[in-house]
Tab-separated table of C-alpha atoms and ligand atoms in Angstrom:
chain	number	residue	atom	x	y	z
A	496	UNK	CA	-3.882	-22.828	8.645
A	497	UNK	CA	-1.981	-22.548	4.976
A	498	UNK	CA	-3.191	-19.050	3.704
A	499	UNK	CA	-1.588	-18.975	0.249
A	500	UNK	CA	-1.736	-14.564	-0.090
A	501	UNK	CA	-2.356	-13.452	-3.906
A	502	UNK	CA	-1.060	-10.162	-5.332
A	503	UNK	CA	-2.418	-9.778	-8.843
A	504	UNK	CA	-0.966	-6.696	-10.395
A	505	UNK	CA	-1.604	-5.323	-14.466
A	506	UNK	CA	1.132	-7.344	-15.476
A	507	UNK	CA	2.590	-9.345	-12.084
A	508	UNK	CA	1.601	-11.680	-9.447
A	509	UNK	CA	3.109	-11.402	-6.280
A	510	UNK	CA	2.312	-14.461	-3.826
A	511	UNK	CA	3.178	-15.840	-0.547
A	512	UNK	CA	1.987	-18.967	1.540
A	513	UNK	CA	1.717	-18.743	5.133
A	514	UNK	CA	1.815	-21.180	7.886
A	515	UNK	CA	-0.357	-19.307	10.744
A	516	UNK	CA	-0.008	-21.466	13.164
A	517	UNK	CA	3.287	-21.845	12.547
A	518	UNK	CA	3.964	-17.922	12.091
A	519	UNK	CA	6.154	-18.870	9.262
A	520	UNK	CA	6.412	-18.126	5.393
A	521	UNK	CA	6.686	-20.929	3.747
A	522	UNK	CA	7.579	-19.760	0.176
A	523	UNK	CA	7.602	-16.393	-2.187
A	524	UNK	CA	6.856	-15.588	-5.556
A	525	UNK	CA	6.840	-12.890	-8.019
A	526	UNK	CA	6.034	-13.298	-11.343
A	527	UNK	CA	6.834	-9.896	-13.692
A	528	UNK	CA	6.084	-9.004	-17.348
A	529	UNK	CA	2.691	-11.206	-17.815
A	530	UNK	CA	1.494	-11.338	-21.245
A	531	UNK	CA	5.459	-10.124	-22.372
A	532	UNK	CA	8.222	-12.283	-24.186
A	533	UNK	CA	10.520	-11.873	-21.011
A	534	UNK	CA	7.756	-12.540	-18.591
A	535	UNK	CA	9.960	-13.754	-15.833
A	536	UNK	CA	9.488	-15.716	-12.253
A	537	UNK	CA	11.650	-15.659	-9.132
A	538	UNK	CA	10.620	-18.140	-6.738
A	539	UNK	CA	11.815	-17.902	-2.685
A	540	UNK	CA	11.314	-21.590	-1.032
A	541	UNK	CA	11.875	-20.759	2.989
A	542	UNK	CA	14.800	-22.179	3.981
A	543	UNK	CA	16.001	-23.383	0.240
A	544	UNK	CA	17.995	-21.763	-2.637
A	545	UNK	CA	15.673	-19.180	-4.456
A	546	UNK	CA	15.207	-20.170	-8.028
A	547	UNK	CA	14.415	-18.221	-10.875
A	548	UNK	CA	13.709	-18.631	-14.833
A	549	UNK	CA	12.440	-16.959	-17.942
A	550	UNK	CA	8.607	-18.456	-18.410
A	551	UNK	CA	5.556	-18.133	-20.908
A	552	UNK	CA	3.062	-16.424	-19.182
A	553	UNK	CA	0.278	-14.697	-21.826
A	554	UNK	CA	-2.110	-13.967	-19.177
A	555	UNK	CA	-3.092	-13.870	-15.231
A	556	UNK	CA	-4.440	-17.591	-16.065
A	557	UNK	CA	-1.251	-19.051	-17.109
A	558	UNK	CA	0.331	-16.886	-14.638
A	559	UNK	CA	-1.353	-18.209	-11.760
A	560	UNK	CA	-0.179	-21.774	-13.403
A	561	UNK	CA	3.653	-21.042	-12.806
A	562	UNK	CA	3.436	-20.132	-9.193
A	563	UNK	CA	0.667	-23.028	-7.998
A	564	UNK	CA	3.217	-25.311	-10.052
A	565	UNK	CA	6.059	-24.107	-8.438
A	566	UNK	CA	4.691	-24.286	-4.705
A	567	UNK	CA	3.699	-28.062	-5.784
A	568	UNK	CA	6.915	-28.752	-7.239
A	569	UNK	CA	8.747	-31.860	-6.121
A	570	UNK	CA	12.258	-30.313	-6.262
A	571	UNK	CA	11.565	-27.460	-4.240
A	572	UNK	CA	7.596	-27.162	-3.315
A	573	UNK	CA	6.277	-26.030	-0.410
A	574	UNK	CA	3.128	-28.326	-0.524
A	575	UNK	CA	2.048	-32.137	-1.998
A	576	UNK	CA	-1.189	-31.556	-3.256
A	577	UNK	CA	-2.934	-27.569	-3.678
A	578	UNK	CA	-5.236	-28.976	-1.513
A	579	UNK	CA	-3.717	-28.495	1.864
A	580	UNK	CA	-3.715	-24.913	0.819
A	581	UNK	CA	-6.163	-24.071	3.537
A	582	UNK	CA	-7.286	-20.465	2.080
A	583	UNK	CA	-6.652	-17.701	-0.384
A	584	UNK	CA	-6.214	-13.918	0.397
A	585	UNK	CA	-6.432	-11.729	-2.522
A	586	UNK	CA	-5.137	-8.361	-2.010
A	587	UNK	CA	-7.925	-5.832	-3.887
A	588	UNK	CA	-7.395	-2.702	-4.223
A	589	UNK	CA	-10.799	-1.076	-4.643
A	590	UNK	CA	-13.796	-1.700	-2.386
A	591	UNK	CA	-15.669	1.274	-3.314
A	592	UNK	CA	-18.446	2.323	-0.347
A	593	UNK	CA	-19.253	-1.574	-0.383
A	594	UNK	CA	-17.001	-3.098	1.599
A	595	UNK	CA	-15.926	-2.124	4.908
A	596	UNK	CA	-14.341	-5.261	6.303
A	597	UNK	CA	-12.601	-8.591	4.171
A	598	UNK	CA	-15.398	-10.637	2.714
A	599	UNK	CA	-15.444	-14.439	2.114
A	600	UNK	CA	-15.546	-13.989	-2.462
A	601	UNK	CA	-18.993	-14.938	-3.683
A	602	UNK	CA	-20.690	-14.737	-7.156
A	603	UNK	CA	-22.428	-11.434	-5.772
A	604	UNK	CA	-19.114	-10.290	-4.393
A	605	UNK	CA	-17.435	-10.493	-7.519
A	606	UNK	CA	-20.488	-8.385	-9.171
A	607	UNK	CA	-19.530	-5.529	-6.749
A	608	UNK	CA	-16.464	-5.347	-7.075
A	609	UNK	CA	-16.634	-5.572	-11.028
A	610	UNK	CA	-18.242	-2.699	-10.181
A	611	UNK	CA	-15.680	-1.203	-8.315
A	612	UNK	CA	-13.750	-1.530	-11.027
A	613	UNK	CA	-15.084	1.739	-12.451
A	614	UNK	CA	-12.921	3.283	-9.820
A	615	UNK	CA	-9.421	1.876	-10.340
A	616	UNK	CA	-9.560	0.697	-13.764
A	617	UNK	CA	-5.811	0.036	-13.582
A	618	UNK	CA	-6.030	-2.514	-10.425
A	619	UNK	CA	-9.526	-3.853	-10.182
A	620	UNK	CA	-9.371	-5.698	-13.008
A	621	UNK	CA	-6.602	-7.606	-12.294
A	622	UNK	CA	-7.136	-8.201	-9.021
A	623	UNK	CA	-10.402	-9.932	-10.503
A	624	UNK	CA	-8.902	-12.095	-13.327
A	625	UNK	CA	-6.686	-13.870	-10.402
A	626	UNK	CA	-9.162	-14.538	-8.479
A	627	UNK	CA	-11.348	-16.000	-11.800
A	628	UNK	CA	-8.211	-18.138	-12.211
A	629	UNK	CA	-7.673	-19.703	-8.535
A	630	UNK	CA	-11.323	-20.417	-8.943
A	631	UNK	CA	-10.296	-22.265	-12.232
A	632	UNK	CA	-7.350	-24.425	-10.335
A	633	UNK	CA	-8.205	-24.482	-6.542
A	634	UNK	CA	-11.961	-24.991	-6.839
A	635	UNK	CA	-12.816	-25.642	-3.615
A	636	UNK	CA	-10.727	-23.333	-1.716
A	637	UNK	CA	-12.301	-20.792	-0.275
A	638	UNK	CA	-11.033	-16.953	-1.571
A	639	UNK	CA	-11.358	-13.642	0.708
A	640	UNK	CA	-11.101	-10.548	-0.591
A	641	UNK	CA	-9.125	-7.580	1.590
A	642	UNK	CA	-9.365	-4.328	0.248
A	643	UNK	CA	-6.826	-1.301	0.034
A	644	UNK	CA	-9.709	0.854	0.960
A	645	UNK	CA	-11.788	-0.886	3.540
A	646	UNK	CA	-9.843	0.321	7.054
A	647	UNK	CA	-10.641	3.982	5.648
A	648	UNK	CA	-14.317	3.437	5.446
A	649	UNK	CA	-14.564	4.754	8.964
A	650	UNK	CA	-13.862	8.495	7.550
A	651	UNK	CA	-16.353	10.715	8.174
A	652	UNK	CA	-18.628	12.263	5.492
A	653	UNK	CA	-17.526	15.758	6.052
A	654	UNK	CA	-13.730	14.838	5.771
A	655	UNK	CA	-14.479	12.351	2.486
A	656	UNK	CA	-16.284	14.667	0.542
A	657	UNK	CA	-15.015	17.057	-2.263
A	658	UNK	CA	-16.167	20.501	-2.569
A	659	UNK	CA	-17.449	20.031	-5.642
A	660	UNK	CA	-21.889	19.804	-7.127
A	661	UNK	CA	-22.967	16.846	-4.213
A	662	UNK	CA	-24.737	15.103	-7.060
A	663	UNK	CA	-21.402	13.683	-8.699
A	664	UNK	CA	-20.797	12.365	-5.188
A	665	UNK	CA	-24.449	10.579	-6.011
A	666	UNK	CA	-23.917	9.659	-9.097
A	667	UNK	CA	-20.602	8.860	-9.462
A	668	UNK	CA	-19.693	8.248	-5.833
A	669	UNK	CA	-16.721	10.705	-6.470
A	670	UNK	CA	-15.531	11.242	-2.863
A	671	UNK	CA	-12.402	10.674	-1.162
A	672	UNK	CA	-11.804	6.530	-0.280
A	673	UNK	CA	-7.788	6.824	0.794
A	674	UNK	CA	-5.404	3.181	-0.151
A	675	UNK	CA	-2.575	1.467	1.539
A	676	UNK	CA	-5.488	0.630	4.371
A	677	UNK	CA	-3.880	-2.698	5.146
A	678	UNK	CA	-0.184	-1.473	5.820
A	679	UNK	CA	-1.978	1.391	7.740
A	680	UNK	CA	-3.953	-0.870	9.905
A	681	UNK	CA	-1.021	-3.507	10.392
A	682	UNK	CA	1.189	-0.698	11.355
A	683	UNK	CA	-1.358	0.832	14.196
A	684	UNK	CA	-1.908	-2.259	15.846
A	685	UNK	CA	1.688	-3.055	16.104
A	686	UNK	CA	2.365	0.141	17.507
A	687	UNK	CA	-0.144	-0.094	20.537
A	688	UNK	CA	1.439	-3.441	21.125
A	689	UNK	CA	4.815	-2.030	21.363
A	690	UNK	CA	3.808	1.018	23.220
A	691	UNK	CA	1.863	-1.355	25.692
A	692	UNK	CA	-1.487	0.759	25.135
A	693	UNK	CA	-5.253	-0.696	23.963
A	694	UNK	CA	-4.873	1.120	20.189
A	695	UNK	CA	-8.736	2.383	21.114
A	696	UNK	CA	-7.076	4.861	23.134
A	697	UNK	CA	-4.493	6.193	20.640
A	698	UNK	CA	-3.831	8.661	18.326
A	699	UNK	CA	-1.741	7.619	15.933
A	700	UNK	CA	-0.127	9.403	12.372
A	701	UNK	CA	0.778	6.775	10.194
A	702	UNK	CA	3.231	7.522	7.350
A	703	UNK	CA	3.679	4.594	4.493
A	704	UNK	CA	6.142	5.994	2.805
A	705	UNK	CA	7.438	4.230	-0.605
A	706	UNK	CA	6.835	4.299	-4.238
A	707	UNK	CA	3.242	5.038	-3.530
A	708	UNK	CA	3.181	7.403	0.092
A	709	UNK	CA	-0.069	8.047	2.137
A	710	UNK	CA	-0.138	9.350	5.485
A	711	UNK	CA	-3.331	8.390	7.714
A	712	UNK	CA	-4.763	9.400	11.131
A	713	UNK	CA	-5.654	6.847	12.971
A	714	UNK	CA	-7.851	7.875	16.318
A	715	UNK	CA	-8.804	5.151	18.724
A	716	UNK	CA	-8.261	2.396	16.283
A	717	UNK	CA	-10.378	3.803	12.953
A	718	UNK	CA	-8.802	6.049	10.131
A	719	UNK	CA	-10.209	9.494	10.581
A	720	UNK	CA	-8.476	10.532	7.754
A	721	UNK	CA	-5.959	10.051	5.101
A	722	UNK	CA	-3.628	11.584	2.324
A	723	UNK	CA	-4.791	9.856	-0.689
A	724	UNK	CA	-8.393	10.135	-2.241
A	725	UNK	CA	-10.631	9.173	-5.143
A	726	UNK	CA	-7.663	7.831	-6.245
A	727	UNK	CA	-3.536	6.969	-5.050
A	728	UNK	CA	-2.609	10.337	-7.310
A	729	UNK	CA	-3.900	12.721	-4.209
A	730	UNK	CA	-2.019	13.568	-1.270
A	731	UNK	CA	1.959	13.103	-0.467
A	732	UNK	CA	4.750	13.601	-3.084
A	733	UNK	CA	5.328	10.018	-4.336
A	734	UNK	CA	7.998	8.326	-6.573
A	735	UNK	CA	6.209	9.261	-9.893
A	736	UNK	CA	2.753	11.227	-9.178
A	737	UNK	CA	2.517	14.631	-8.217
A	738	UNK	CA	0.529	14.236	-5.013
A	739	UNK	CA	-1.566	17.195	-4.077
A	740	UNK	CA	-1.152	20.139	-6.774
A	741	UNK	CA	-3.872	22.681	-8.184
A	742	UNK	CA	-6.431	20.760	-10.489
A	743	UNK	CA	-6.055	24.233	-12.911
A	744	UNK	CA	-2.939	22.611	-14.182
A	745	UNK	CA	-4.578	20.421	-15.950
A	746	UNK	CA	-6.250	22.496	-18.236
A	747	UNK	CA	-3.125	24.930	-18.091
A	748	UNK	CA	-1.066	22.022	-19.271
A	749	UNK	CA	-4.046	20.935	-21.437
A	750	UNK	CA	-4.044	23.768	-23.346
A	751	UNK	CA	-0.511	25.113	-23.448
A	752	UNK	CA	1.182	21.689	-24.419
A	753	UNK	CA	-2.274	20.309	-26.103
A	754	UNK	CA	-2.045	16.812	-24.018
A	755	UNK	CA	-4.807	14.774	-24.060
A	756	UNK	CA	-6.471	13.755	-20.965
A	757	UNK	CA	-4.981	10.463	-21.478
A	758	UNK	CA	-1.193	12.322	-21.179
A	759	UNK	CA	-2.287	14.339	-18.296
A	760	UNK	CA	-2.841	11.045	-16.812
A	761	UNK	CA	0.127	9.722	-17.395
A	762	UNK	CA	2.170	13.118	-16.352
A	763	UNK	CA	0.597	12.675	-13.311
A	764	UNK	CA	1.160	9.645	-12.269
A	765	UNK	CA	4.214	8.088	-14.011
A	766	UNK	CA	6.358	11.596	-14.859
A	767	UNK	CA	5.671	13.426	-11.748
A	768	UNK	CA	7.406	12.854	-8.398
A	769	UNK	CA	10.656	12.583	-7.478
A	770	UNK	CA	11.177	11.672	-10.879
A	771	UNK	CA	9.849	14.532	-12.737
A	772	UNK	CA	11.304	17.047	-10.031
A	773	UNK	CA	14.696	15.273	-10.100
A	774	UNK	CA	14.729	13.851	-13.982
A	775	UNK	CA	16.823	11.574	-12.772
A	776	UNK	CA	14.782	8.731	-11.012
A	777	UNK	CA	11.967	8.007	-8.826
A	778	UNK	CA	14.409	5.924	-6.203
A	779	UNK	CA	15.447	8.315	-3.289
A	780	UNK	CA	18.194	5.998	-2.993
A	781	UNK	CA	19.575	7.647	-6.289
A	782	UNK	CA	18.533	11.020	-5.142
A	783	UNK	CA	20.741	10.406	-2.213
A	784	UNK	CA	24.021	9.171	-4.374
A	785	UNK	CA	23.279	12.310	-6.922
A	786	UNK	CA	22.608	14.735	-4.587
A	787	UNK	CA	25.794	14.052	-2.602
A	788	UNK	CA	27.524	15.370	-5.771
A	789	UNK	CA	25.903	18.302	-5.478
A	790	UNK	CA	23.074	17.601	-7.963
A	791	UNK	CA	20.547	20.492	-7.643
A	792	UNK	CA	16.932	19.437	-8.852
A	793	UNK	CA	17.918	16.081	-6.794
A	794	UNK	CA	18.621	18.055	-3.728
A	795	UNK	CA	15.180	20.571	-4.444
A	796	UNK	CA	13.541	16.641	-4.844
A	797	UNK	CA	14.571	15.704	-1.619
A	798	UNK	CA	13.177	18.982	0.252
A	799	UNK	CA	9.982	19.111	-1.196
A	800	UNK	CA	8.626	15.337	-0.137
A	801	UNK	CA	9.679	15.840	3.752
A	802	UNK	CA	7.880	19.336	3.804
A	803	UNK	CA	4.982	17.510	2.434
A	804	UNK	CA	5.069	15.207	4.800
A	805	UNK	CA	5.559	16.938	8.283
A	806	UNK	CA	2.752	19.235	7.249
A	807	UNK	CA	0.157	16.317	6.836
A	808	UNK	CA	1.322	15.307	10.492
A	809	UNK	CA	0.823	18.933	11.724
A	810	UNK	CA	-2.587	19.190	10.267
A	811	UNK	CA	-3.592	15.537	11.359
A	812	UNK	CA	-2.496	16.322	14.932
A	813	UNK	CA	-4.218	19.387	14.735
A	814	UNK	CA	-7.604	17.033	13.398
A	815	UNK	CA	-7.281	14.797	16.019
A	816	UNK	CA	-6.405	17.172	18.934
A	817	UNK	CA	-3.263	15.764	19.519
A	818	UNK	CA	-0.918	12.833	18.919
A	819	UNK	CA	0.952	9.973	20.440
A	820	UNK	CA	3.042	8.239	18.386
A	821	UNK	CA	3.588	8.992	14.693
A	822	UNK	CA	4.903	5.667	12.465
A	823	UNK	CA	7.208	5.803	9.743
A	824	UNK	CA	6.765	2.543	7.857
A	825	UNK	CA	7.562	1.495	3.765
A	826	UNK	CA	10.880	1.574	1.416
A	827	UNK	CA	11.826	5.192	2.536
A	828	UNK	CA	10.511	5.174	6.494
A	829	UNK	CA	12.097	2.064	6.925
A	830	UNK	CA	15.234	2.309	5.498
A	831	UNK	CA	16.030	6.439	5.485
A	832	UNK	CA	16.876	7.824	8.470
A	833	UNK	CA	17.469	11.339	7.091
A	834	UNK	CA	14.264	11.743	5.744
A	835	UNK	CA	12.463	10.803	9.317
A	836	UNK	CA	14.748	13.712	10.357
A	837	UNK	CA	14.130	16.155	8.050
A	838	UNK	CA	10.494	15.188	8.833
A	839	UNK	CA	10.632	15.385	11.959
A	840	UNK	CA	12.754	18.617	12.230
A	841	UNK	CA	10.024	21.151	13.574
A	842	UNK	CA	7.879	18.986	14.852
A	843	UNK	CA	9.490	19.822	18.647
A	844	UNK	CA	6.040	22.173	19.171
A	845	UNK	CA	4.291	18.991	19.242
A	846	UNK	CA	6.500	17.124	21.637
A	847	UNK	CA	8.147	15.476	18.849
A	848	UNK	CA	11.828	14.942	19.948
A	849	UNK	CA	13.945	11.764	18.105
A	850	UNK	CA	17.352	10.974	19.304
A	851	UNK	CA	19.731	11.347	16.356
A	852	UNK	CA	21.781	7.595	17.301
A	853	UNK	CA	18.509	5.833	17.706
A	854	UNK	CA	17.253	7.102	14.564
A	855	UNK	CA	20.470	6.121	12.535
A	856	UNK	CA	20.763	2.919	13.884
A	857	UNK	CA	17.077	2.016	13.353
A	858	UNK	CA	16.762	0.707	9.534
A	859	UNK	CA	14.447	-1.928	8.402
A	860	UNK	CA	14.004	-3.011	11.969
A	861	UNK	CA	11.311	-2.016	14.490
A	862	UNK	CA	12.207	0.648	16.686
A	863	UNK	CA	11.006	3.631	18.845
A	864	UNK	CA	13.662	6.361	17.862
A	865	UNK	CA	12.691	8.715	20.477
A	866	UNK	CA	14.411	10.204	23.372
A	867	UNK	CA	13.464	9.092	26.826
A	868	UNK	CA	11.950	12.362	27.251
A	869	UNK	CA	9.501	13.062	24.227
A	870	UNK	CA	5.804	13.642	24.708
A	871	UNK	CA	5.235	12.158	21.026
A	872	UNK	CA	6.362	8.614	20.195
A	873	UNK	CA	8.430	8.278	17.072
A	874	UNK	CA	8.685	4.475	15.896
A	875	UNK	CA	9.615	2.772	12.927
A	876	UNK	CA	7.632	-0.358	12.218
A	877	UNK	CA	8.504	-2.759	9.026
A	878	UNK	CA	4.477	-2.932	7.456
A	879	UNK	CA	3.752	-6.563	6.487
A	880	UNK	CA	0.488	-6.273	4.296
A	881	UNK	CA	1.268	-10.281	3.445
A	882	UNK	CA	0.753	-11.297	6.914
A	883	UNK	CA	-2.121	-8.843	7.933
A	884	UNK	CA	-4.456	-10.156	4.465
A	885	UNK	CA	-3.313	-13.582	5.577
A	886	UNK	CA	-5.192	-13.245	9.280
A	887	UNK	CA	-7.774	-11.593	7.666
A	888	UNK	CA	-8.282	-14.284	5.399
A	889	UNK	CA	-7.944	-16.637	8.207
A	890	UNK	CA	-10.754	-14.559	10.553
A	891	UNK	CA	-13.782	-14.702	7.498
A	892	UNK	CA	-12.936	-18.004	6.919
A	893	UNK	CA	-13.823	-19.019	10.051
A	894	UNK	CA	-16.412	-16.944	10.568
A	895	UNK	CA	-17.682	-18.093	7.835
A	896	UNK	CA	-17.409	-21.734	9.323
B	618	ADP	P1	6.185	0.094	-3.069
B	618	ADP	O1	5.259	1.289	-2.939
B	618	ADP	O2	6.601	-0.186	-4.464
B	618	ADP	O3	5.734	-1.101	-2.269
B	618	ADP	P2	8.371	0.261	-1.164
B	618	ADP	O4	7.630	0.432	0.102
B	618	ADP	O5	9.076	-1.019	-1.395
B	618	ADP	O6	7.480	0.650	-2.407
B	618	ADP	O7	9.422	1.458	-1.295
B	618	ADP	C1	10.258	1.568	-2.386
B	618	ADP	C2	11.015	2.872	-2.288
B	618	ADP	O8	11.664	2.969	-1.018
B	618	ADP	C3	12.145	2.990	-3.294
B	618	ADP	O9	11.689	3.522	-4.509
B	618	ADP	C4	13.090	3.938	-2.610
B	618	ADP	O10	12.737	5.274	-2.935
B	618	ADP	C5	12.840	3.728	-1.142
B	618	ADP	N1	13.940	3.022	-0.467
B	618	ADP	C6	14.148	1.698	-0.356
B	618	ADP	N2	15.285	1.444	0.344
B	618	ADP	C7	15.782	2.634	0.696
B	618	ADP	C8	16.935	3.068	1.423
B	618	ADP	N3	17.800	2.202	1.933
B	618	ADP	N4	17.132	4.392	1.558
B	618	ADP	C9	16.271	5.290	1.024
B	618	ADP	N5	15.163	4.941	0.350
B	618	ADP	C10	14.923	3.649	0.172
């Protein structure tokens, strides 16, 4: 089955056909600046020479034009005809209380999550105008939606809920919904397959840690809990937002610097981070480079997000009565092998013990990077969100069938 996987951001689409049978990726796309004069498209054909050019793209209609034209291309195409395009998986990012599971898109789909959209009215609305244009030029394809918040619809009430009046939980469904569900679920059930154990019997900390970081407890296969909340803002120290910090500096700031709620929104989530604690950048890569020359708020940066971190595993060991493997996944847990060990550091209590080589040698590979001995698993696991919407796609298309 050709899944053709659809990532429609505010101003990008990122796409990817798969060959499931196959287990293959048959070509890449990412299409940047949509609706800007140097809107731009890079285009990976497996096995070919990646191509890339300056195009017109005003909106997510056009957009989606440039990458079904490129995969039909007869230079370097990936398929004939859009028809042999079996299936598209959309990636969307809000599913509200809705949507538990992918669903198969249909006209009363789409009204829910238009409704949705209420509750990330940065993503929603994207995600919907791609899927209004693959309607437009693949009519007859079926679409499947796989939502960023579904896998975390198995957290309790008591652990969703905010303290605050229950009827804005009513009437606004203000509550906690947790993202990153799909990298979080592909992650789990690759660890129980390398750890040899069902993943109904586990307990597992998952940490997706990259520009946006969540960390989720996963207990016998279902997400008991996670770091992020109503929205992505909540939770972890990320590359721009301020995670977790006390909802009184808002009005503090509000009233000191006079911001608008509009700039408190944008301090938040696009000043904050490593890039408002560092001023230098939001890349830890850079943090790493500046620090080394003894760079002091890039240094401070750098302590502050693996603190963070290790005390959302202590707590979600402590929620799940224990822990056997924790998974460092994303930009930074695949690739930074200092940060899993300043993570890590402390952890021992738990049975937490990673062998320094092991670690090092373990970078945007899968790997457990524990010693022989340790009580507590520690592995590193590449996520592959492409590949986990594509078999979703794949399963409500046939069970659709
Ligand atoms: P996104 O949330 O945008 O999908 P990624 O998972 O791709 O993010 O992570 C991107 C982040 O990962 C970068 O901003 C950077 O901080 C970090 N990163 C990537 N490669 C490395 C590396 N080799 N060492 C340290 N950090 C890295």
């Amino acid at each position: 089955m050709l899944v053709l996987v659809l990532n429609c951001g505010s101003s990008s689409i990122k796409s990817q056909l798969l060959d499931l049978e196959r287990g293959t990726v048959l070509a890449k796309g990412l299409l940047e600046k949509i609706g800007l004069p140097d809107c731009f498209f890079t285009y990976e054909p497996s096995g070919r020479e990646t191509v890339s050019f300056p195009v017109e793209a005003k909106d997510h209609f056009s957009g989606l034009e440039v990458v079904t034209s490129a995969l039909t291309h007869p230079a370097y195409g990936a398929v004939k005809d859009l028809k042999e395009i079996d299936a598209i998986g959309h990636r969307v990012v809000h599913g509200g209380e809705k949507f538990s599971n992918a669903v198969l898109i249909t006209d009363e789909v789409m009204e829910v999550v238009e409704e949705c959209a209420a509750l990330a009215p940065l993503h929603n609305p994207a995600n919907i105008m791609g899927i209004r244009a693959c309607k437009r030029f693949m009519p007859d394809t079926p679409q499947v939606a796989v939502f960023d918040t579904a896998f975390h619809q198995t957290i309790p009430k008591h652990i969703f809920l905010y303290a605050l009046p229950y009827e804005y939980y009513s009437k606004y469904k203000l509550r906690r919904y947790g993202f990153h569900g799909t990298s979080h679920q592909y992650v789990a059930q690759k660890a129980a397959e390398m750890l040899d154990r069902p993943l109904e019997e586990l307990r597992l900390i998952t940490c997706h840690l990259g520009n946006g970081s969540s960390v989720t407890a996963v207990k016998n296969g279902c997400s008991l809990d996670t770091s992020m909340g109503f929205t992505p803002l909540e939770g972890l120290v990320m590359g721009t937002r301020t995670g977790d910090i006390d909802p009184a500096i808002a009005l503090f700031l509000m009233e000191k610097e006079g911001l608008s709620t509009q700039e408190v929104d944008d301090l938040f989530n696009k000043k904050s981070g490593f890039l408002g604690l560092s001023g230098l950048s939001n890349d830890v890569r850079d943090l790493r480079a500046a620090a080394a020359k003894g760079h002091k708020r890039a240094r401070i940066a750098l302590e502050v997000y693996p603190y963070r971190v290790k005390k959302r595993i202590g707590s979600y060991a402590a929620a799940m009565g224990g822990v056997d493997a924790i998974v460092f996944t994303a930009g930074i847990g695949e690739n930074d092998p200092q940060m899993r060990a300043d993570i890590c550091a402390g952890l021992e209590f738990l049975g937490v013990d990673i062998d320094p080589r092991k670690n090092k040698a373990t970078r945007g590979k899968a790997g457990d990077i524990s010693t022989e001995s340790a009580k507590v698993r520690v592995l590193v696991i590449p996520t592959n969100e492409e590949l986990m919407i594509a078999r979703e796609t794949k399963r409500v298309v046939e069970a659709a069938k």
